[in-house]
JSON list of C-alpha atoms in Angstrom, two decimals:
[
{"chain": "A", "resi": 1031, "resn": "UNK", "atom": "CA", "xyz": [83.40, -76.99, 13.01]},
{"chain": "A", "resi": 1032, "resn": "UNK", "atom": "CA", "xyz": [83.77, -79.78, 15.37]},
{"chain": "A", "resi": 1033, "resn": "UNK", "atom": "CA", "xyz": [86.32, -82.43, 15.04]},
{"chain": "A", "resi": 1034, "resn": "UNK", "atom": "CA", "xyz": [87.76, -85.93, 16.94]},
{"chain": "A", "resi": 1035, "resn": "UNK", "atom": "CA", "xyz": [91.03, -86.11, 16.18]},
{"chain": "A", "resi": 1036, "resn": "UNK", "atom": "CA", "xyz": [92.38, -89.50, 16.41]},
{"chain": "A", "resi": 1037, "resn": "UNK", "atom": "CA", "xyz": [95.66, -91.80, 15.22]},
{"chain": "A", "resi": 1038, "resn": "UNK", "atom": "CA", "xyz": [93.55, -92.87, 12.39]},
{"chain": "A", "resi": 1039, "resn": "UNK", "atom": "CA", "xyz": [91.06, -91.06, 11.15]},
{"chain": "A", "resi": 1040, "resn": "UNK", "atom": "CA", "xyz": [89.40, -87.05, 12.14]},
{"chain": "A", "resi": 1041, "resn": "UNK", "atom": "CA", "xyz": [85.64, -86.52, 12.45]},
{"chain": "A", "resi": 1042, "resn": "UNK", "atom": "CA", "xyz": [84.38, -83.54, 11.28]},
{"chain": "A", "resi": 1043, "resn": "UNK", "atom": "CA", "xyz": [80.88, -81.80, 12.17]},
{"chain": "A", "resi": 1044, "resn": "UNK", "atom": "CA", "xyz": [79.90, -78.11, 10.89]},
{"chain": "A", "resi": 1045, "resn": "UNK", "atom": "CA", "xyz": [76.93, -76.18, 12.29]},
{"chain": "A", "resi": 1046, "resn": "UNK", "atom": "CA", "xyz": [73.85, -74.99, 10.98]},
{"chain": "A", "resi": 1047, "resn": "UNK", "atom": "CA", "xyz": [74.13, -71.28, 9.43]},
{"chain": "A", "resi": 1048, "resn": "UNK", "atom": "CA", "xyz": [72.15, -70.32, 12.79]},
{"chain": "A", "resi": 1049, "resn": "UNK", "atom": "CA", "xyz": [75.04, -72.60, 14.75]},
{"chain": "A", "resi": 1050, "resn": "UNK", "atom": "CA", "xyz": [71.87, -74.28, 16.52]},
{"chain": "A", "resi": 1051, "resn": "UNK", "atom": "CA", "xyz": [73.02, -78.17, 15.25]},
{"chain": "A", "resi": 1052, "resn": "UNK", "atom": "CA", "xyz": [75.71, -79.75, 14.70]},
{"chain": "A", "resi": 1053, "resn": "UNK", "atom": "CA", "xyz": [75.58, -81.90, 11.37]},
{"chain": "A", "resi": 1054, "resn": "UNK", "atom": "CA", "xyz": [78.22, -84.85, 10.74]},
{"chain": "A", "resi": 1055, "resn": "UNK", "atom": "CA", "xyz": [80.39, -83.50, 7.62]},
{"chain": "A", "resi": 1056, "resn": "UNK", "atom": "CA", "xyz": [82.65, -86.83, 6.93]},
{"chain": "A", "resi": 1057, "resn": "UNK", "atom": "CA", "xyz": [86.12, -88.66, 7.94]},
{"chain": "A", "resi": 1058, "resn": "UNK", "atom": "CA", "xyz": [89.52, -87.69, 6.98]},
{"chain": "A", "resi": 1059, "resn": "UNK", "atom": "CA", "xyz": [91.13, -91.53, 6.65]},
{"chain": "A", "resi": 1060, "resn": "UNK", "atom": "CA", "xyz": [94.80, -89.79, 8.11]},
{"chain": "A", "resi": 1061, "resn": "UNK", "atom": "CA", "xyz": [97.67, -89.89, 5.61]},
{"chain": "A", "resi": 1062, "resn": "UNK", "atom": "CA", "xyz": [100.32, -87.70, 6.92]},
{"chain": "A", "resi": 1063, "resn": "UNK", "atom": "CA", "xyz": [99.84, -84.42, 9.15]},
{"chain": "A", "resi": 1064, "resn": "UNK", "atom": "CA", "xyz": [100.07, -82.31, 5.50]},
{"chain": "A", "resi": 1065, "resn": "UNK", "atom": "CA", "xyz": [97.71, -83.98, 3.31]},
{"chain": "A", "resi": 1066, "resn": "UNK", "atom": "CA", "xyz": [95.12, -83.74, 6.89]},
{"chain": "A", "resi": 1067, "resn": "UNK", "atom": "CA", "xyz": [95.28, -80.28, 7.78]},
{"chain": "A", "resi": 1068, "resn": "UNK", "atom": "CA", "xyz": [95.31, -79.60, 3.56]},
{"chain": "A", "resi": 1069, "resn": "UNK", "atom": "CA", "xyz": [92.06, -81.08, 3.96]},
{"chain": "A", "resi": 1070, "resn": "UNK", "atom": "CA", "xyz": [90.58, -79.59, 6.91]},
{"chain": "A", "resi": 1071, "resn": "UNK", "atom": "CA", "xyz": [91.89, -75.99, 5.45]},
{"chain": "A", "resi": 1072, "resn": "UNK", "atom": "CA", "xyz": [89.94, -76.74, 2.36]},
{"chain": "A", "resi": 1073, "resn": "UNK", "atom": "CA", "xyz": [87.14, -77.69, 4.64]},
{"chain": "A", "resi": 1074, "resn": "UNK", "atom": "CA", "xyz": [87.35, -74.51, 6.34]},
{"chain": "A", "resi": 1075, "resn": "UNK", "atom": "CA", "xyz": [87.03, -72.09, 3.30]},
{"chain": "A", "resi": 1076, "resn": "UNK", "atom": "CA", "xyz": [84.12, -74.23, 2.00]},
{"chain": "A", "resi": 1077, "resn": "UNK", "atom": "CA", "xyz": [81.88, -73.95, 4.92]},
{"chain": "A", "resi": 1078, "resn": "UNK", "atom": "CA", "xyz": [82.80, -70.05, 6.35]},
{"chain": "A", "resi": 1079, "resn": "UNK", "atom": "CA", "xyz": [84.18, -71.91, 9.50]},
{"chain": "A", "resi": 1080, "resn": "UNK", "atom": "CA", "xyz": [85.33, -68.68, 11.90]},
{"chain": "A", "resi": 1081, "resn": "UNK", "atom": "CA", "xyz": [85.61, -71.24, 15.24]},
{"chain": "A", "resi": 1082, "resn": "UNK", "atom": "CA", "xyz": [86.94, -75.24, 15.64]},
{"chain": "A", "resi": 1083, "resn": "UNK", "atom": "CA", "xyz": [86.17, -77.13, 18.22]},
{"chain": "A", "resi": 1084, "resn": "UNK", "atom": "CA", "xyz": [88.84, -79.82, 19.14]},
{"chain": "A", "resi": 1085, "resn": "UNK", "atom": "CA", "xyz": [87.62, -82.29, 21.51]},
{"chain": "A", "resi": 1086, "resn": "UNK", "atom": "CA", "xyz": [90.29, -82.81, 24.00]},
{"chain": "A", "resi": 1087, "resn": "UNK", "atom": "CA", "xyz": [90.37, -87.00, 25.56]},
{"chain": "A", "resi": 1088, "resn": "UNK", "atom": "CA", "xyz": [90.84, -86.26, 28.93]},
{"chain": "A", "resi": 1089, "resn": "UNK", "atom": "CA", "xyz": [91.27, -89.07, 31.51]},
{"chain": "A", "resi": 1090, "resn": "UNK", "atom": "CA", "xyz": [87.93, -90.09, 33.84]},
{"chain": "A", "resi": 1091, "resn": "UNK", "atom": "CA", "xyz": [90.03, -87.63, 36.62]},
{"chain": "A", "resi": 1092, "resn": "UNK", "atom": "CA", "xyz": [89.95, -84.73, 34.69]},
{"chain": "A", "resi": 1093, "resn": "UNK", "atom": "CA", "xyz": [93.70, -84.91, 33.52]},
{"chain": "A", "resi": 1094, "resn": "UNK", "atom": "CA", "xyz": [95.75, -84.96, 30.42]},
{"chain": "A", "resi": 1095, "resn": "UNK", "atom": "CA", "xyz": [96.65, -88.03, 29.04]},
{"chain": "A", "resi": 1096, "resn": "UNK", "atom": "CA", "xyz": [99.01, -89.38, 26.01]},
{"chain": "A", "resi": 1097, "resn": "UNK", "atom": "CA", "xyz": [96.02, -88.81, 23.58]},
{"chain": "A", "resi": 1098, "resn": "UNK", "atom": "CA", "xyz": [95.69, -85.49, 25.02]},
{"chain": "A", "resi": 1099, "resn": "UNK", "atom": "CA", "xyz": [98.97, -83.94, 24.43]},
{"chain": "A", "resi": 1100, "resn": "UNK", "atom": "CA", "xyz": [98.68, -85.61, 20.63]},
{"chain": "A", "resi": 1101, "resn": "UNK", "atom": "CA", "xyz": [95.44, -83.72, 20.29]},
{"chain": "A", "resi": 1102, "resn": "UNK", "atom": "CA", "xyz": [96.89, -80.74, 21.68]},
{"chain": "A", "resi": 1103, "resn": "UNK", "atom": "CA", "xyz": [100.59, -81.02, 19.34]},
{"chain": "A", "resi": 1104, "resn": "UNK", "atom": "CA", "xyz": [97.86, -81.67, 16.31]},
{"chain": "A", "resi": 1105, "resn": "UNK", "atom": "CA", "xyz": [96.02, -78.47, 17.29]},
{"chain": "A", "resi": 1106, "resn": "UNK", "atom": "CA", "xyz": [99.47, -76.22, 17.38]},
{"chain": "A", "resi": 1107, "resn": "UNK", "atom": "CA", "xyz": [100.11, -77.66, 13.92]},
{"chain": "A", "resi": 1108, "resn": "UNK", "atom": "CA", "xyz": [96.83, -76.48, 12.47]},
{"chain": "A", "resi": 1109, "resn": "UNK", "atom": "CA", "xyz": [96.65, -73.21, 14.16]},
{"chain": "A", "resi": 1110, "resn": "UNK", "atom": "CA", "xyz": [100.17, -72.47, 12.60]},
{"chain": "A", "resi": 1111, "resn": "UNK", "atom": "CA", "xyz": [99.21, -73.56, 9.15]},
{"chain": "A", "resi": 1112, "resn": "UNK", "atom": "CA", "xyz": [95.75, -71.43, 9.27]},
{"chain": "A", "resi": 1113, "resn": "UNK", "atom": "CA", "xyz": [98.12, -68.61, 10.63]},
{"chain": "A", "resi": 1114, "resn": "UNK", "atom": "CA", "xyz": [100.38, -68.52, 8.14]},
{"chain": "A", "resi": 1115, "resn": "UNK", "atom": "CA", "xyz": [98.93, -70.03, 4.91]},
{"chain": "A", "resi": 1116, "resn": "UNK", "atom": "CA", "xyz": [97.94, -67.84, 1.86]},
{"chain": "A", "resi": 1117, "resn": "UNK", "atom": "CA", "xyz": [95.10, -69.29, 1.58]},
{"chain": "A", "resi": 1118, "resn": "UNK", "atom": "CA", "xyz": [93.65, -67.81, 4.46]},
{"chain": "A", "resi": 1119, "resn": "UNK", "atom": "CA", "xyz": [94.51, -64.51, 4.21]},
{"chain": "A", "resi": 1120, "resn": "UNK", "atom": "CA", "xyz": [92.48, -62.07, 6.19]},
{"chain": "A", "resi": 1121, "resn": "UNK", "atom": "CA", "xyz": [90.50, -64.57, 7.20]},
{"chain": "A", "resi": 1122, "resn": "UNK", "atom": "CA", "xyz": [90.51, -65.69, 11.68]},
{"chain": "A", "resi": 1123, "resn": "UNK", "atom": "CA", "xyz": [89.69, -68.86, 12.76]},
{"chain": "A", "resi": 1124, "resn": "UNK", "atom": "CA", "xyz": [89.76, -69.66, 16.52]},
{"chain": "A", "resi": 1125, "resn": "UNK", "atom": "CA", "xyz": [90.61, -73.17, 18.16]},
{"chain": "A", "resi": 1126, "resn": "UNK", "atom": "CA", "xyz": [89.00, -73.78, 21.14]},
{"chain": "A", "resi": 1127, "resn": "UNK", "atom": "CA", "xyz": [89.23, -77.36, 22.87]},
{"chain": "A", "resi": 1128, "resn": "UNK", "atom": "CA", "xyz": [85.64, -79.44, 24.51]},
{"chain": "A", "resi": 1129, "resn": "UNK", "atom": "CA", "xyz": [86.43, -82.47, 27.08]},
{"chain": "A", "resi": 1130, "resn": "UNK", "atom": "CA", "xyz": [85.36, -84.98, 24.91]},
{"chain": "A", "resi": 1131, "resn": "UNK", "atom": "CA", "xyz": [85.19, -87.66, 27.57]},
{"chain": "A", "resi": 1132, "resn": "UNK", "atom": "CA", "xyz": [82.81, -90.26, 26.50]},
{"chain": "A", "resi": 1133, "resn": "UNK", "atom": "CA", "xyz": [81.65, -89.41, 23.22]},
{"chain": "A", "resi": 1134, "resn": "UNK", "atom": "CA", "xyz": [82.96, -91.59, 21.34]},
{"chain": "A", "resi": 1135, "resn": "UNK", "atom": "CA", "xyz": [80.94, -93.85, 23.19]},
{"chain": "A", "resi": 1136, "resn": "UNK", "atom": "CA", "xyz": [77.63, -91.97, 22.89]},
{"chain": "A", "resi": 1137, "resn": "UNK", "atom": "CA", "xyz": [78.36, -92.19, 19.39]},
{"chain": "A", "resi": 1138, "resn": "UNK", "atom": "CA", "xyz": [78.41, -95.87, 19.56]},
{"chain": "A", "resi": 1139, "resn": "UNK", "atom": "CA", "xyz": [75.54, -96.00, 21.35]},
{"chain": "A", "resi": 1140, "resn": "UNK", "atom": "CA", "xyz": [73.62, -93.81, 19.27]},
{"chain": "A", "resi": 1141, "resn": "UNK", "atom": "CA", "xyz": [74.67, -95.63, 16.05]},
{"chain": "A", "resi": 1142, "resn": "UNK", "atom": "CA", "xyz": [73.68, -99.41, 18.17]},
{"chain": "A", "resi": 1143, "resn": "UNK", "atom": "CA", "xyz": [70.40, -98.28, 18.72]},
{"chain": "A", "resi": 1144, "resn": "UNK", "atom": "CA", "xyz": [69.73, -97.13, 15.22]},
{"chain": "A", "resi": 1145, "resn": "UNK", "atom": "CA", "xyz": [70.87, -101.18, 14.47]},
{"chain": "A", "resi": 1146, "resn": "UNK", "atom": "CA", "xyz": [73.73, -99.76, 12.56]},
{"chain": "A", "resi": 1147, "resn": "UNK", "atom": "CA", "xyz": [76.20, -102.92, 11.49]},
{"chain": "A", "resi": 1148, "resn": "UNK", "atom": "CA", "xyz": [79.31, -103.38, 12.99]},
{"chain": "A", "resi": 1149, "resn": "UNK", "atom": "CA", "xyz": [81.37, -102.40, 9.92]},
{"chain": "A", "resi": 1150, "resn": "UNK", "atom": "CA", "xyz": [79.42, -99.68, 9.24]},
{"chain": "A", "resi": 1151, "resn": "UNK", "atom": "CA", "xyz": [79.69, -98.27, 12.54]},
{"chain": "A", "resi": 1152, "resn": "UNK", "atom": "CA", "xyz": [83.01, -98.26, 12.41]},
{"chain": "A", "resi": 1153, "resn": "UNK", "atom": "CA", "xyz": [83.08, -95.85, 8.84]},
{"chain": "A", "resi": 1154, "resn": "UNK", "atom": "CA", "xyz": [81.15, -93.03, 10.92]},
{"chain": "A", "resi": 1155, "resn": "UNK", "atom": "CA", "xyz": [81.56, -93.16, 14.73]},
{"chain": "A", "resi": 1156, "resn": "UNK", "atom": "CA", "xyz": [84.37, -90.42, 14.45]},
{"chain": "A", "resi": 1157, "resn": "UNK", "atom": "CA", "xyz": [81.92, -88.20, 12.62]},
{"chain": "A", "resi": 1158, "resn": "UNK", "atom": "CA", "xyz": [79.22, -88.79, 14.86]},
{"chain": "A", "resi": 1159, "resn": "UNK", "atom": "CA", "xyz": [81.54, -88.26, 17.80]},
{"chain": "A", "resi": 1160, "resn": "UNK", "atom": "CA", "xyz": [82.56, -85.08, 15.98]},
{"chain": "A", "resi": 1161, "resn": "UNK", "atom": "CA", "xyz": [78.59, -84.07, 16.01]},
{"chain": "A", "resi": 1162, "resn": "UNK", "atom": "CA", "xyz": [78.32, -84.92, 19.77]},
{"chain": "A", "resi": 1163, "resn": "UNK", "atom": "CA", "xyz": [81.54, -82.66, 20.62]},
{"chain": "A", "resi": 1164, "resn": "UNK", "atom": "CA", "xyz": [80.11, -79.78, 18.67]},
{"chain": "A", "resi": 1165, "resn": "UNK", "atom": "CA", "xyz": [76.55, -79.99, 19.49]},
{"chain": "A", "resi": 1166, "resn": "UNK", "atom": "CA", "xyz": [77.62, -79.99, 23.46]},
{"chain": "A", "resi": 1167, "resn": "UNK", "atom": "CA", "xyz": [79.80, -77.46, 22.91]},
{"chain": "A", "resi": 1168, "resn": "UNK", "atom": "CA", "xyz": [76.88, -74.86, 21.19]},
{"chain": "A", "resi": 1169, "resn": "UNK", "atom": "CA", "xyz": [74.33, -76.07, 23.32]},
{"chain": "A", "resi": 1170, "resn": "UNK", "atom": "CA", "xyz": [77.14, -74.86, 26.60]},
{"chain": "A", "resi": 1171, "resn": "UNK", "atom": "CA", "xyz": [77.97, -71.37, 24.46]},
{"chain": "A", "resi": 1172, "resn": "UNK", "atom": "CA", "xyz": [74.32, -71.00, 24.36]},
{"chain": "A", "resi": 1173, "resn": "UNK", "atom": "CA", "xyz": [73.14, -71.91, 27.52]},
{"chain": "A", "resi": 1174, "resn": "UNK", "atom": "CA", "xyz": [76.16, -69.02, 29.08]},
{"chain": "A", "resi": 1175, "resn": "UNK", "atom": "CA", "xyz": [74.51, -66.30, 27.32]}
]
């Protein structure tokens, strides 16, 4: 599972069963921390996820910015809750982070040259970030092996 976390909404991608391609899954609209990792839990026992990929906003030098260390404080809160919920009970998932620099504006790139709307751009470019962060982060895992 990929996702982009951001102040208003998450992207989420899964994988293929082969974990070849990254597929957009949808947008978590953010409520409150609870009713968002509720979601992504129930998103995890759906789909068999084992690993998550976080994509970490890095700054153009490489360092960690404000964004960063929310993405990072967002990723401690999940781990916890898969850690310690009974839903998921014998069951591991890890949580890796992928420099996400400039994905989000592949994405928008991507979705420009399809002549995707404005407003509708705007509903999915998470997601498709999401895709972007997973699918670079497979194609690396495979590429090591």
């Amino acid at each position: 599972m990929g996702l982009d976390v951001g102040d208003r909404t998450i992207g989420i991608a899964i994988s293929d069963g082969l974990g070849l391609t990254a597929q957009p899954k949808e947008t978590i609209r953010r409520v409150s921390l609870k009713e968002d990792i509720d979601r992504l839990v129930e998103l995890i026992l759906e789909n068999n996820i084992i690993k998550i990929v976080i994509g970490l906003p890095l700054n153009m030098n490489g360092t960690l910015g404000p964004q960063g260390e929310k993405t990072q404080g967002f990723a401690q809160k999940l781990e916890k809750k898969l850690k310690y919920s009974d839903r998921m009970v014998g069951k591991t998932v890890e949580i890796v982070f992928w420099d996400e620099r400039l994905t989000t504006a592949s994405a928008q790139r991507a979705l420009i040259e399809v002549d995707m709307r404005r407003e509708n751009r705007r509903q999915i470019v998470d997601t498709v970030a999401a895709v972007f962060i997973l699918q670079n982060y497979m194609d690396h895992q495979k590429n090591m092996r």
